[in-house]
Coordinates of C-alpha atoms and ligand atoms in Angstrom, one line a residue:
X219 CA 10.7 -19.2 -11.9
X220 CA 9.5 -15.8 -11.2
X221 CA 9.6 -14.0 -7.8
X222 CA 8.3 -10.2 -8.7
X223 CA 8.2 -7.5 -6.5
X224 CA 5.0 -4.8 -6.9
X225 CA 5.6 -1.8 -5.6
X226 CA 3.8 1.3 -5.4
X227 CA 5.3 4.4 -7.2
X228 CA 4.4 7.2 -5.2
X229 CA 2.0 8.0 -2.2
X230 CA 0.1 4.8 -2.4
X231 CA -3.1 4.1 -4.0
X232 CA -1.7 3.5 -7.3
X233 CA -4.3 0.5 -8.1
X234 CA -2.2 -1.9 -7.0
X235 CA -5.2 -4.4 -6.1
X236 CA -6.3 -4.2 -9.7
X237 CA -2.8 -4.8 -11.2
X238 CA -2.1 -7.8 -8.7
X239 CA -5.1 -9.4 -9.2
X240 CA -4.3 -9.1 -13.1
X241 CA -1.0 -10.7 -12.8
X242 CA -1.3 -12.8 -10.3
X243 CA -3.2 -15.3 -12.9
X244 CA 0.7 -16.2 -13.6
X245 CA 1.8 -16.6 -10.4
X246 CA 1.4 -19.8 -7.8
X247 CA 2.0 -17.3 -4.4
X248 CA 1.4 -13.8 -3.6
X249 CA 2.5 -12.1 -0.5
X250 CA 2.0 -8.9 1.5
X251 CA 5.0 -8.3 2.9
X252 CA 4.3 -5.0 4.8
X253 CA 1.5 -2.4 6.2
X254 CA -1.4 -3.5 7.4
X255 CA -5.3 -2.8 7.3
X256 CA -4.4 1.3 6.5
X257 CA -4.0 -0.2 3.2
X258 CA -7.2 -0.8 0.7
X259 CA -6.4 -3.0 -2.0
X260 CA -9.5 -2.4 -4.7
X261 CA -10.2 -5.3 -6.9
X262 CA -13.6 -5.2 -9.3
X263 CA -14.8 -8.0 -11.2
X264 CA -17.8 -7.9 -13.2
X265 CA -20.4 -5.9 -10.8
X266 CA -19.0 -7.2 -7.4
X267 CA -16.0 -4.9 -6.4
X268 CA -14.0 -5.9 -3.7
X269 CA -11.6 -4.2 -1.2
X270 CA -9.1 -6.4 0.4
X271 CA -7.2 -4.4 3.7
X272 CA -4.9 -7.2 4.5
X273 CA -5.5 -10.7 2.2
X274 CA -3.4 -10.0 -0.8
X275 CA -5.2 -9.4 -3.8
X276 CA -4.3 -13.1 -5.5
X277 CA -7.0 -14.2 -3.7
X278 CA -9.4 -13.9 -5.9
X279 CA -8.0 -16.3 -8.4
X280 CA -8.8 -19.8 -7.1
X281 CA -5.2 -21.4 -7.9
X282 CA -3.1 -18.7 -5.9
X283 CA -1.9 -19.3 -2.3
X284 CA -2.3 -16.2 -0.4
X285 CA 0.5 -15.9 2.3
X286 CA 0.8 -12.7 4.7
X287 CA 4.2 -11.9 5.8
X288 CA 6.5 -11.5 9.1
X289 CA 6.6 -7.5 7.6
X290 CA 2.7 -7.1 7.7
X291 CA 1.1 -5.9 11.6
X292 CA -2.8 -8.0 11.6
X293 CA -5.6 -6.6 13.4
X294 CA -7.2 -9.7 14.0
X295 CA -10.7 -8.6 13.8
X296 CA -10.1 -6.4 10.2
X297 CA -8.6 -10.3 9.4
X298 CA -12.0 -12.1 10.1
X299 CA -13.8 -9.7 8.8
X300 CA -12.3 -9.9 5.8
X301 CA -12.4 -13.7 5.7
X302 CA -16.2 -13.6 6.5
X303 CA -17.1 -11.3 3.5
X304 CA -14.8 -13.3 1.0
X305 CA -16.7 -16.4 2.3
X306 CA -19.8 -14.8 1.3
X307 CA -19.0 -13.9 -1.8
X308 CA -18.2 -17.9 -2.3
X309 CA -14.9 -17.1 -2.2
X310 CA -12.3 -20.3 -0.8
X311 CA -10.0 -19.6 1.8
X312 CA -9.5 -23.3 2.7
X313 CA -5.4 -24.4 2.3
X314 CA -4.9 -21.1 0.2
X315 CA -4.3 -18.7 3.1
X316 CA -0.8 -18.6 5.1
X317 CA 0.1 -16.5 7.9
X318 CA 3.5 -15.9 9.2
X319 CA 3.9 -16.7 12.7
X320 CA 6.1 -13.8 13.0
X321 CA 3.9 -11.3 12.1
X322 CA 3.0 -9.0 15.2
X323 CA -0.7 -8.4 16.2
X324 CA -2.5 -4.9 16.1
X325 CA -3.7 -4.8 19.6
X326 CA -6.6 -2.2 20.9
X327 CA -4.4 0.3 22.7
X328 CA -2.2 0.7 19.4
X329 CA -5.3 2.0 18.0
X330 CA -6.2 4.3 20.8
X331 CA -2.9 5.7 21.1
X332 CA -2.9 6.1 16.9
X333 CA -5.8 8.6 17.7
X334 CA -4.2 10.0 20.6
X335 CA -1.2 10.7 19.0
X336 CA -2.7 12.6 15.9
X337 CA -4.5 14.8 18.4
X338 CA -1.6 15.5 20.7
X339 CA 1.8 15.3 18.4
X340 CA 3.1 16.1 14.9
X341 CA -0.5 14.8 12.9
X342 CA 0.5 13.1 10.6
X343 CA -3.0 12.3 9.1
X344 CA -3.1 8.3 9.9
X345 CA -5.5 5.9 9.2
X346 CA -6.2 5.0 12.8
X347 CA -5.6 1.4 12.2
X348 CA -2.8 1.7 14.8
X349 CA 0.1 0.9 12.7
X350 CA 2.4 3.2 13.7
X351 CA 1.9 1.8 17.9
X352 CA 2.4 -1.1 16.6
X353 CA 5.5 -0.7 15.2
X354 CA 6.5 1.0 17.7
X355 CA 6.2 -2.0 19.7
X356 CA 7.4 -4.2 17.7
X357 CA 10.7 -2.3 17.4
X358 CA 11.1 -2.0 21.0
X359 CA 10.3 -5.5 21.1
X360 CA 7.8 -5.6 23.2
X361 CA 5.4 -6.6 20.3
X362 CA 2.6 -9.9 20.5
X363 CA 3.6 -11.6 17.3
X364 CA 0.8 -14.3 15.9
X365 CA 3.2 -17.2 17.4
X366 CA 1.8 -15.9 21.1
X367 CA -1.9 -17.0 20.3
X368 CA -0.7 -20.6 20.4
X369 CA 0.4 -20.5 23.9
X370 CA -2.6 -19.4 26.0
X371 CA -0.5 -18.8 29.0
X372 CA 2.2 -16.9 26.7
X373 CA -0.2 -14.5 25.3
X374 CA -2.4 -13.9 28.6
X375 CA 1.4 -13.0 30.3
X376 CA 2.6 -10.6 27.4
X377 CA -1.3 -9.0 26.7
X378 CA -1.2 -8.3 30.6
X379 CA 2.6 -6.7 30.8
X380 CA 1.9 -5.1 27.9
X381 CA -1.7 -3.5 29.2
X382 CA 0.1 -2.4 32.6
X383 CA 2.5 -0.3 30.6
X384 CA 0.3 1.3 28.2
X385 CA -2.3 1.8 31.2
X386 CA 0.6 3.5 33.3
X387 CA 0.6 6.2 29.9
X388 CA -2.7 6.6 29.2
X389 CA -3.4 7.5 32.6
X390 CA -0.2 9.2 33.7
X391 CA 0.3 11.2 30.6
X392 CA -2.9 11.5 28.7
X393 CA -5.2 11.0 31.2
X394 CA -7.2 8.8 29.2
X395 CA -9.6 6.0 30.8
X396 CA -7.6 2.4 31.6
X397 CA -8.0 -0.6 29.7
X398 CA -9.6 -3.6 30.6
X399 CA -7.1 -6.4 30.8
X400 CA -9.6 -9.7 30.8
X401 CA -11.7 -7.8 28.1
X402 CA -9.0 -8.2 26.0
X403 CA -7.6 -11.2 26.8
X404 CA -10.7 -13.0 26.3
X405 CA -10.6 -11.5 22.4
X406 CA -7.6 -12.4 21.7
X407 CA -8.1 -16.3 22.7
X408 CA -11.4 -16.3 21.2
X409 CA -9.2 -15.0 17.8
X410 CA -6.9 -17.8 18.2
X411 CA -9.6 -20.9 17.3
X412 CA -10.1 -19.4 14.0
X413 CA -6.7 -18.1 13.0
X414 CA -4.7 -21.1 14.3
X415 CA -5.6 -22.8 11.3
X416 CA -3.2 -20.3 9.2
X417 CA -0.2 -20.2 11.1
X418 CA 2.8 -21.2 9.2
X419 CA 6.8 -20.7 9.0
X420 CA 6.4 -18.9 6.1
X421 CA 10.3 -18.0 5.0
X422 CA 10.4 -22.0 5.2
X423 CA 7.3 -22.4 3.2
X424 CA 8.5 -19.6 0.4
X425 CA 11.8 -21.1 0.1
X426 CA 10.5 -24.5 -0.3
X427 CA 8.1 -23.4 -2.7
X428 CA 10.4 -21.5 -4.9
X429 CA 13.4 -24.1 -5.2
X430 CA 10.2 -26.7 -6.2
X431 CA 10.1 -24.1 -9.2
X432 CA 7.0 -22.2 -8.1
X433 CA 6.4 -18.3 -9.3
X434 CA 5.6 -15.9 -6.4
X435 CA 4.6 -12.4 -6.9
X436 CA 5.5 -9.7 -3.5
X437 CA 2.8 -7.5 -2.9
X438 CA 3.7 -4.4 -1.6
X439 CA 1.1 -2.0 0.3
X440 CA 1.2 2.2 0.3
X441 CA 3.9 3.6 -2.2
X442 CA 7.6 4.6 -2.3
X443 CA 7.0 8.4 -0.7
X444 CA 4.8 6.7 2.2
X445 CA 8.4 4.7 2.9
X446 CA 9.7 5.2 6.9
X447 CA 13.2 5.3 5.2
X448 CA 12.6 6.7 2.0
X449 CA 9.8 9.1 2.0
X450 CA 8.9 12.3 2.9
X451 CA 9.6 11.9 6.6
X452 CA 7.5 12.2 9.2
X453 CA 4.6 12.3 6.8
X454 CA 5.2 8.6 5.8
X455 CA 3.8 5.3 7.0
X456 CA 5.7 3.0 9.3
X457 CA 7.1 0.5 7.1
X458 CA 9.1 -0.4 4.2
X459 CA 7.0 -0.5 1.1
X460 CA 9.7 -0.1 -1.2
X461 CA 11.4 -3.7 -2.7
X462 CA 13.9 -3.8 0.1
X463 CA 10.9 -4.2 2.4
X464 CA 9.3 -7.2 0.2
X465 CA 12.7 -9.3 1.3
X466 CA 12.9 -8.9 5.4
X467 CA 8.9 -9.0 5.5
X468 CA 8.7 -12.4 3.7
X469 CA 11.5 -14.4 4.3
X470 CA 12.8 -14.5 0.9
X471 CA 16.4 -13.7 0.0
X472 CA 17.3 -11.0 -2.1
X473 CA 18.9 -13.3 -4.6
X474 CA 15.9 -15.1 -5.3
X475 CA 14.2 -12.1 -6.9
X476 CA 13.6 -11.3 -10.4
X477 CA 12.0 -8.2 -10.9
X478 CA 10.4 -5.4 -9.6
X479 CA 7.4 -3.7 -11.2
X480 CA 6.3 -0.2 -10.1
X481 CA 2.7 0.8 -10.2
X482 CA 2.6 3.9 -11.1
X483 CA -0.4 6.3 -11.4
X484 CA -1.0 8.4 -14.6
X485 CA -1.3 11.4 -12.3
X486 CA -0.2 11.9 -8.7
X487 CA -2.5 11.4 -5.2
X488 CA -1.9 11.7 -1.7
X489 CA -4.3 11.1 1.9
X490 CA -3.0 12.8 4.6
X491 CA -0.7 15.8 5.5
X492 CA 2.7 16.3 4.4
X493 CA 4.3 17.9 1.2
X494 CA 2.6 17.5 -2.4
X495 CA 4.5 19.9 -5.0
X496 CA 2.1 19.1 -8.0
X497 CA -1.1 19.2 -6.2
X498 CA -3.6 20.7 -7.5
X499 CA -6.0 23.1 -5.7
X500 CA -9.6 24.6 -6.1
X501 CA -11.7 23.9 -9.2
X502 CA -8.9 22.2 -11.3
X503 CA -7.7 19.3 -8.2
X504 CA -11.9 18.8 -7.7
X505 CA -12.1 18.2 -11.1
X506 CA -9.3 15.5 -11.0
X507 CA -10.7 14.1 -7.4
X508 CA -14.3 13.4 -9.3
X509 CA -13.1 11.8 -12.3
X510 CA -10.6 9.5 -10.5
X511 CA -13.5 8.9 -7.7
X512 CA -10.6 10.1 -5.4
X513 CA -11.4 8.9 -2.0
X514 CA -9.8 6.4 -0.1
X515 CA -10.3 2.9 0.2
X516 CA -9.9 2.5 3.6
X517 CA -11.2 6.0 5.4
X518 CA -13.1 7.3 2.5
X519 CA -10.9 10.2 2.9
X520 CA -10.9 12.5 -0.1
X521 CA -7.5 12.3 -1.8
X522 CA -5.4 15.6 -2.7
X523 CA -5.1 15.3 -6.4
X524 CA -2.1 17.0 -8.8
X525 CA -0.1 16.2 -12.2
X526 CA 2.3 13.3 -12.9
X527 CA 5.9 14.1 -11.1
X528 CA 8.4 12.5 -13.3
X529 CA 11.1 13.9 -10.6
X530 CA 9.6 11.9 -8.1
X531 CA 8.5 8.6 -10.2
X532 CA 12.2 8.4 -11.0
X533 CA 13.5 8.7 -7.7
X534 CA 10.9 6.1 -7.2
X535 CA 12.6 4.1 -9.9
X536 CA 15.8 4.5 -8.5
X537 CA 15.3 2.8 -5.0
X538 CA 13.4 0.4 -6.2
X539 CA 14.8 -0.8 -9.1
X540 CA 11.9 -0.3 -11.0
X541 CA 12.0 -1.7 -14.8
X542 CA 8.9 -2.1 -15.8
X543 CA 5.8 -0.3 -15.3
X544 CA 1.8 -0.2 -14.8
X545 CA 0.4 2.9 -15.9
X546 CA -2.9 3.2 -13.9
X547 CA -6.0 5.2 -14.3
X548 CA -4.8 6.8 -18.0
X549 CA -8.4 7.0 -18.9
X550 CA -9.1 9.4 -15.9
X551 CA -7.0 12.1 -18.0
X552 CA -9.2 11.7 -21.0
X553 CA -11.3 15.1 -20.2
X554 CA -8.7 17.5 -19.9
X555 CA -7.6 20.0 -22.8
X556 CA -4.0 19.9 -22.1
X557 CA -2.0 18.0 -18.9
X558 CA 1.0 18.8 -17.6
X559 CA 3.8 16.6 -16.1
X560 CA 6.5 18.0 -13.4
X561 CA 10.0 17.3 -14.8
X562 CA 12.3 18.7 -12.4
X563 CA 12.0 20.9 -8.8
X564 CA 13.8 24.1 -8.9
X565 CA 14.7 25.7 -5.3
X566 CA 16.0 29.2 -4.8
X567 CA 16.4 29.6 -8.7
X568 CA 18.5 26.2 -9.1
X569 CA 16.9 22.8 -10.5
X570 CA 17.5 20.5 -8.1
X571 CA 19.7 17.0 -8.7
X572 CA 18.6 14.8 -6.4
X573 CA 15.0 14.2 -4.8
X574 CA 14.6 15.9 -1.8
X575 CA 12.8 13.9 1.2
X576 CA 13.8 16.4 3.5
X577 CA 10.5 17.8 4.1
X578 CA 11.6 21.7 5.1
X579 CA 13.3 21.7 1.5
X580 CA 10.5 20.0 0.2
X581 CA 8.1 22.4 1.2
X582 CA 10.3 25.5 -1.0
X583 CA 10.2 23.5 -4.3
X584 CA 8.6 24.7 -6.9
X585 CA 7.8 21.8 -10.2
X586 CA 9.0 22.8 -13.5
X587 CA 6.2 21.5 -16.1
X588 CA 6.1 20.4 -19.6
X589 CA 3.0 21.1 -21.0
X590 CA 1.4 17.8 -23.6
X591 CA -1.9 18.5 -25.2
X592 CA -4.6 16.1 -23.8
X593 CA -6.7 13.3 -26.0
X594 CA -9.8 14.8 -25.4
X595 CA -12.1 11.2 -26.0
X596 CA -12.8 8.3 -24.2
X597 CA -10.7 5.3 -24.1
X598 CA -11.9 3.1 -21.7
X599 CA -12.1 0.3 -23.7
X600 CA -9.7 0.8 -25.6
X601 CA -7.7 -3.1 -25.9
X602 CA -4.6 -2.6 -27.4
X603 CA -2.0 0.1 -27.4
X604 CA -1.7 0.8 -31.2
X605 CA -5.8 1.7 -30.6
X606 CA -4.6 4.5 -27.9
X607 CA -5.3 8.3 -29.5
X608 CA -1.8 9.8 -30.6
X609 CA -2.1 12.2 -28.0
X610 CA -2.6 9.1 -25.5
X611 CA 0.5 7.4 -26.6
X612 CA 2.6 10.6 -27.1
X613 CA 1.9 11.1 -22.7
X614 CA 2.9 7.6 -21.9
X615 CA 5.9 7.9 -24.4
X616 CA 6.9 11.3 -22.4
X617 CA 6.3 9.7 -19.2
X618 CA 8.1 6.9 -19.4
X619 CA 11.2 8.4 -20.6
X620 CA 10.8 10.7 -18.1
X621 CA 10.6 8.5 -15.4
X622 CA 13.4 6.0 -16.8
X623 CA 11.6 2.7 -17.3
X624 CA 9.3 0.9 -19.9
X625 CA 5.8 0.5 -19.5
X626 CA 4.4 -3.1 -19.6
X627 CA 0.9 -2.6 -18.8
X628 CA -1.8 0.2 -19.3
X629 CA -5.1 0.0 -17.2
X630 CA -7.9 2.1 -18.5
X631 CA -10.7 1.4 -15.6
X632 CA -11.5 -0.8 -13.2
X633 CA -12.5 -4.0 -14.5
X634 CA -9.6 -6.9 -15.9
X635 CA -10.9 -6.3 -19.2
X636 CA -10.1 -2.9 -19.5
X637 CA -6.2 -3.4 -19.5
X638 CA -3.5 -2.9 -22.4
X639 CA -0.8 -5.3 -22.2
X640 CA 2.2 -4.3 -24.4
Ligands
LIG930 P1 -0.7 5.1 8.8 O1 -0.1 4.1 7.8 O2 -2.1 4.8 9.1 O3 0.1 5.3 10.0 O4 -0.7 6.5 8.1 C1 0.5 7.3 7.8 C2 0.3 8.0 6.4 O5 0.3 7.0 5.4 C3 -0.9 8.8 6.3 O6 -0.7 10.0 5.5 C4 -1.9 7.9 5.5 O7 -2.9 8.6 4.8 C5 -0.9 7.2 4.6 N1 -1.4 5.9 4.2 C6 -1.4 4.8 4.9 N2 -1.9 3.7 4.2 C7 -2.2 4.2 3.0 C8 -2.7 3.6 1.8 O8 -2.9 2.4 1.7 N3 -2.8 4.4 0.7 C9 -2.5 5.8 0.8 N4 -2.0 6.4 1.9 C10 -1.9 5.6 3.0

């Protein structure tokens, strides 16, 4: 059976939540196996659009167990929230939503010293969910994982330890008021009646399930160049996106996985700072912004905008082990004359061989571009490929050879009905 990775190609925001919710119709499981709430997961079906921070997308199919991983950091309030507006909408949760007992807990200082941090070090242009601090924490292992909110006297004893600490910084080095230690102490038990229900040894469940011959599908959360390992360091999130990540943030060996699909954006986006050489500036990137609707899911943050980067999609590919592709958002393209697609970086008059993360060489790069003459009409519901203008199909032919995989799947807008499968 099936175990598929999805990762995101480049700086996140790909339209994974569309893509996941599409496939997930052939899958029993999906899992998030990293990030948190910073992500936005955008999902629309018929009128009613949804935007799922930390519920992977399969949850709006009714047959699909939802699990979220050991790799993903919960704020437990951005959880119930999110439970309480799916509930509205009539949505299920009963029996189809797992939570590892491993995963660690967003707490309120690793959201106030998210914002302190951007105003006081390197800004890196966060979210503000606190996912970095809580990383952090977790890494130094001093972290409260979602096991703690079983044990009352556990999680009062690691909430308070952990409170004097980060009270002895904010004070001492920031001068910032103190927390309030029973404030917080009471939220977190009052969390625990609701999310008890959920708690599960998920690598045990995920094994289980898959040697019972159930199909699970890894969702993955930001992209490739967002990648604490992999990316354009320090302008990168604090996890593992990439496929690696999508095996020590569920459970599941890497044996046990068959594919990995890369979702990959027909152009190139990017919220926050940090190096963009195709981006696109004045007129031409406002342009792209409004006809993507280029503003994040999460913040509402507009997004820098800029041409497809074959150099960096095939990087992409390469620590990944991408095969097959989702080409998002073609039908955004559809108003321009002609688009062009970065093919290599050239430095210093040299094309460069190998992608470099090494943001102080990234910075000095300058994208070599092929030029492809655009389609110039609208294809949005457009159903199968053979349908696509020439011009369409020449892009995604260049593209994809660029890039060095096959596409298996165009979307075309945001509903399920406006997808191509090849
Ligand atoms: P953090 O993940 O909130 O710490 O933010 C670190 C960087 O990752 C910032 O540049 C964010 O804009 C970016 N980032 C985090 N989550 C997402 C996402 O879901 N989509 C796109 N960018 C993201």
């Amino acid at each position: 059976m099936a175990v598929s990775i999805i990762v995101g190609s480049q700086w996140g925001d790909e339209g994974k939540g569309k893509i996941v919710d599409i496939l997930s119709e052939r899958y029993n499981i999906v899992v998030r196996y990293q990030g948190g709430a910073n992500a936005g997961h955008t999902v629309q079906i018929g009128d009613q659009q949804f935007i799922l921070h930390l519920i992977p997308s399969g949850i709006l199919r009714e047959n699909v167990i939802c699990v979220i991983g050991n790799g993903v950091v919960i704020d437990p309030k951005a959880l119930l929230d999110e439970i309480q507006v799916l509930e509205k909408a009539g949505i299920n949760i009963n029996g189809r939503l797992l939570i590892s007992q491993n995963a660690h807990l967003i707490m309120p200082y690793h959201k106030l010293l998210d914002s302190i941090s951007e105003n006081t070090s390197t800004k890196i242009g966060t979210t503000g969910r606190g996912i970095g601090p809580c990383y952090i924490d977790k890494y130094a292992r001093k972290g409260i994982r979602i096991v703690d909110l079983l044990d009352k006297t556990v999680l009062e004893e690691k909430i308070k330890v952990n409170i004097e600490e980060k009270n002895n910084i904010l004070k001492k080095v920031y001068n910032v008021e103190e927390l309030d230690v029973s404030g917080i102490i009471k939220e977190y038990l009052e969390f625990d009646k609701t999310i008890d229900q959920y708690i599960t040894d998920v690598p045990t469940y995920l094994n289980n399930a898959i040697n019972e011959g159930k199909s699970v599908l890894l969702e993955g959360a930001q992209g490739t160049l967002l990648d604490v390992d992999h990316g354009t360091y320090p302008f990168v999130t604090s996890s593992n996106p990439t496929s690696g990540g999508a095996c020590t943030g569920s459970g599941i060996p890497p044996t046990k996985i068959s594919s990995v699909i890369g979702i990959v954006k027909a152009y190139t986006t990017r919220v926050g700072l940090g190096p963009f050489p195709t981006e696109l500036f004045g007129n031409e990137g406002e342009k792209l912004r409004e006809a993507g609707v280029e503003f994040g899911a999460t913040t509402g943050r507009p997004r820098r905008c800029g041409w497809f980067d074959a150099f960096l999609v095939n990087y992409s590919r390469m620590i990944n082990g991408i095969e097959r592709a989702a080409i998002t958002k073609l039908d955004v393209l559809s108003y321009l004359d002609e688009i062009k697609v970065c093919v290599a970086y050239e430095s210093n008059g040299k094309l460069l061989k190998s992608y470099p993360t090494d943001v102080n060489k990234m910075m000095q790069v300058q994208p070599v571009y092929e030029t492809l003459p655009g389609w110039k009409c609208d294809i949005s519901n457009v159903k199968h490929f053979e349908d696509l203008p020439a011009n369409a199909k020449e892009y995604l032919s260049f593209i994809s050879h660029q890039s060095g995989f096959e596409i298996s799947l165009i979307s075309v807008g945001p509903r399920r009905s406006q997808t191509i499968e090849l």
